[in-house]
Amino acid sequence: FDPKEFEIVGLSEDLHRTFQEALTSRDWLNYVWKNEQVEFLIDLMKRTMLMSEWIFNEENYFLVPSLLRNYHHDEDISGLECVFDFSSSFLPIGVFQRLVCLCIAGASKNNDKNSEVPIARPKLYKNYAVIEFEYELVISLRENLESQTIILKAADDLRAAKGYQVVYSMLRKLNSDVMGTGLIYKVLFENPSNGPQRFISHNDAQELKLSPWFEDIRPEAVQAETQNVDLNMFLDSL
């Protein structure tokens, strides 16, 4: 893109925001798509989880996670870990970005519905995200390509079960709608006690009702319907 061209049409800030923050405006999309099929393309990108609404702090943009450039190397938020381990197969490129896209779509919807109690603006990087999905439910997601894992943390252990439900349901939705159910992974939960195993398998954690992951939720609570469900209806169900 020629910066001078966008300066002439008054979209230089939009150009900068798009490629520095991965946040783009409808005006910018109208211009680059020449006002042709804009609504169709936005809807297509939303349904393929390449774009989501961004409604935070009176900002109203579209997020395109694949445009995020910067990597996060600092400390994570505190909290117990839930590991989505793809190492028995592989973690395809784009899965993490689509998962972030879904989380932002859900958080924006929650923020828009409950505007009297605004939630925090997300912090996003190419390999890391901190998102307040709903009021006082703050989660982090980190992609580790070396170990082929996505690591979830909840800032408040009391909300860890809900954080897991949300992210697990989103991975299942992503798998069914975009990946053709081809994602293969196992889920491991950090054991808060000082036992011999730091991480416990999903089945064992569920059987033990491992606190805080399973003690207050029924097993079927994390089995939300994902196949053949409209994306907006799916997000509303969370």
Short mmCIF file of C-alpha atoms in Angstrom, two decimals, residues 105-234:
data_model
loop_
_atom_site.label_atom_id
_atom_site.label_comp_id
_atom_site.label_asym_id
_atom_site.label_seq_id
_atom_site.Cartn_x
_atom_site.Cartn_y
_atom_site.Cartn_z
CA ALA A 105 -15.90 -11.72 19.12
CA GLY A 106 -17.41 -13.13 22.30
CA ALA A 107 -15.88 -10.47 24.54
CA SER A 108 -17.06 -7.67 22.21
CA LYS A 109 -20.57 -9.10 22.23
CA ASN A 110 -20.54 -9.28 26.04
CA ASN A 111 -19.18 -5.76 26.29
CA ASP A 112 -21.78 -4.42 23.90
CA LYS A 113 -24.62 -6.11 25.82
CA ASN A 114 -23.38 -4.90 29.23
CA SER A 115 -22.04 -1.46 28.39
CA GLU A 116 -22.78 -0.14 31.89
CA VAL A 117 -19.94 -2.33 33.21
CA PRO A 118 -17.28 -2.06 30.50
CA ILE A 119 -14.62 -4.72 30.34
CA ALA A 120 -10.92 -4.13 29.82
CA ARG A 121 -9.37 -3.56 26.42
CA PRO A 122 -7.62 -6.78 25.33
CA LYS A 123 -3.85 -7.01 24.99
CA LEU A 124 -2.95 -8.89 21.83
CA TYR A 125 0.26 -10.21 20.34
CA LYS A 126 1.07 -12.67 17.60
CA ASN A 127 1.60 -15.46 20.13
CA TYR A 128 -0.24 -14.21 23.22
CA ALA A 129 -3.47 -12.59 24.35
CA VAL A 130 -5.00 -11.30 27.58
CA ILE A 131 -8.77 -10.98 27.27
CA GLU A 132 -11.49 -10.12 29.75
CA PHE A 133 -14.13 -12.32 28.18
CA GLU A 134 -16.82 -11.07 30.54
CA TYR A 135 -16.76 -8.98 33.69
CA GLU A 136 -14.00 -10.32 36.00
CA LEU A 137 -13.28 -13.34 33.77
CA VAL A 138 -9.75 -12.54 32.60
CA ILE A 139 -7.91 -15.22 30.64
CA SER A 140 -4.60 -15.44 28.85
CA LEU A 141 -3.77 -17.59 25.84
CA ARG A 142 -0.23 -18.37 24.76
CA GLU A 143 0.85 -20.25 21.65
CA ASN A 144 4.04 -22.30 21.98
CA LEU A 145 5.04 -23.65 18.58
CA GLU A 146 8.05 -25.46 20.02
CA SER A 147 5.89 -27.65 22.25
CA GLN A 148 2.87 -27.48 19.90
CA THR A 149 0.60 -26.26 22.66
CA ILE A 150 -1.86 -23.50 23.49
CA ILE A 151 -1.77 -22.61 27.18
CA LEU A 152 -4.78 -21.12 28.93
CA LYS A 153 -4.67 -19.30 32.26
CA ALA A 154 -7.42 -17.62 34.27
CA ALA A 155 -6.39 -14.71 36.48
CA ASP A 156 -8.88 -15.79 39.16
CA ASP A 157 -8.87 -19.48 40.08
CA LEU A 158 -12.56 -19.17 40.98
CA ARG A 159 -13.29 -18.43 37.31
CA ALA A 160 -10.92 -21.05 35.89
CA ALA A 161 -13.73 -23.55 35.18
CA LYS A 162 -15.70 -20.99 33.17
CA GLY A 163 -12.57 -19.92 31.32
CA TYR A 164 -11.91 -23.52 30.36
CA GLN A 165 -15.53 -24.04 29.25
CA VAL A 166 -15.35 -21.01 26.96
CA VAL A 167 -12.02 -21.82 25.32
CA TYR A 168 -12.76 -25.54 24.98
CA SER A 169 -16.12 -24.80 23.32
CA MET A 170 -14.44 -22.33 20.98
CA LEU A 171 -11.80 -24.86 19.94
CA ARG A 172 -14.54 -27.37 19.18
CA LYS A 173 -16.43 -24.76 17.13
CA LEU A 174 -13.26 -23.86 15.25
CA ASN A 175 -12.53 -27.53 14.63
CA SER A 176 -15.99 -28.28 13.26
CA ASP A 177 -16.49 -25.12 11.18
CA VAL A 178 -13.01 -24.47 9.76
CA MET A 179 -10.72 -27.47 10.29
CA GLY A 180 -13.09 -30.22 9.18
CA THR A 181 -12.81 -31.84 12.64
CA GLY A 182 -9.16 -32.57 11.85
CA LEU A 183 -7.62 -31.07 14.98
CA ILE A 184 -6.16 -33.70 17.30
CA TYR A 185 -5.26 -32.64 20.81
CA LYS A 186 -5.44 -33.61 24.46
CA VAL A 187 -6.23 -31.39 27.42
CA LEU A 188 -4.11 -31.30 30.58
CA PHE A 189 -4.92 -29.45 33.80
CA GLU A 190 -2.43 -28.11 36.31
CA ASN A 191 -2.85 -29.76 39.69
CA PRO A 192 -3.02 -27.09 42.43
CA SER A 193 -1.86 -29.56 45.07
CA ASN A 194 1.75 -30.61 45.55
CA GLY A 195 1.16 -34.07 44.15
CA PRO A 196 3.58 -36.15 42.07
CA GLN A 197 1.96 -35.02 38.82
CA ARG A 198 1.98 -31.35 37.92
CA PHE A 199 -0.52 -31.94 35.09
CA ILE A 200 -3.48 -34.31 35.03
CA SER A 201 -5.33 -35.64 32.00
CA HIS A 202 -8.82 -34.46 31.19
CA ASN A 203 -10.48 -37.76 32.12
CA ASP A 204 -8.62 -38.05 35.41
CA ALA A 205 -9.27 -34.42 36.32
CA GLN A 206 -12.96 -34.82 35.55
CA GLU A 207 -13.22 -38.02 37.58
CA LEU A 208 -11.45 -36.43 40.53
CA LYS A 209 -13.51 -33.22 40.14
CA LEU A 210 -10.17 -31.47 40.25
CA SER A 211 -10.42 -28.05 41.85
CA PRO A 212 -10.87 -25.47 40.45
CA TRP A 213 -11.40 -26.93 36.99
CA PHE A 214 -14.28 -29.33 37.60
CA GLU A 215 -15.51 -29.04 41.18
CA ASP A 216 -18.52 -26.83 40.43
CA ILE A 217 -19.52 -27.83 36.89
CA ARG A 218 -21.24 -30.82 35.39
CA PRO A 219 -19.31 -32.71 32.67
CA GLU A 220 -21.96 -31.90 30.07
CA ALA A 221 -21.56 -28.17 30.77
CA VAL A 222 -18.45 -28.07 28.60
CA GLN A 223 -20.11 -30.01 25.79
CA ALA A 224 -21.97 -27.07 24.25
CA GLU A 225 -23.38 -27.74 20.79
CA THR A 226 -21.01 -26.47 18.12
CA GLN A 227 -21.80 -28.25 14.86
CA ASN A 228 -24.47 -26.79 12.58
CA VAL A 229 -24.94 -23.82 14.91
CA ASP A 230 -24.84 -20.25 13.65
CA LEU A 231 -21.77 -18.41 14.95
CA ASN A 232 -23.78 -15.64 16.60
CA MET A 233 -26.04 -18.17 18.31
CA PHE A 234 -22.96 -20.05 19.47
#
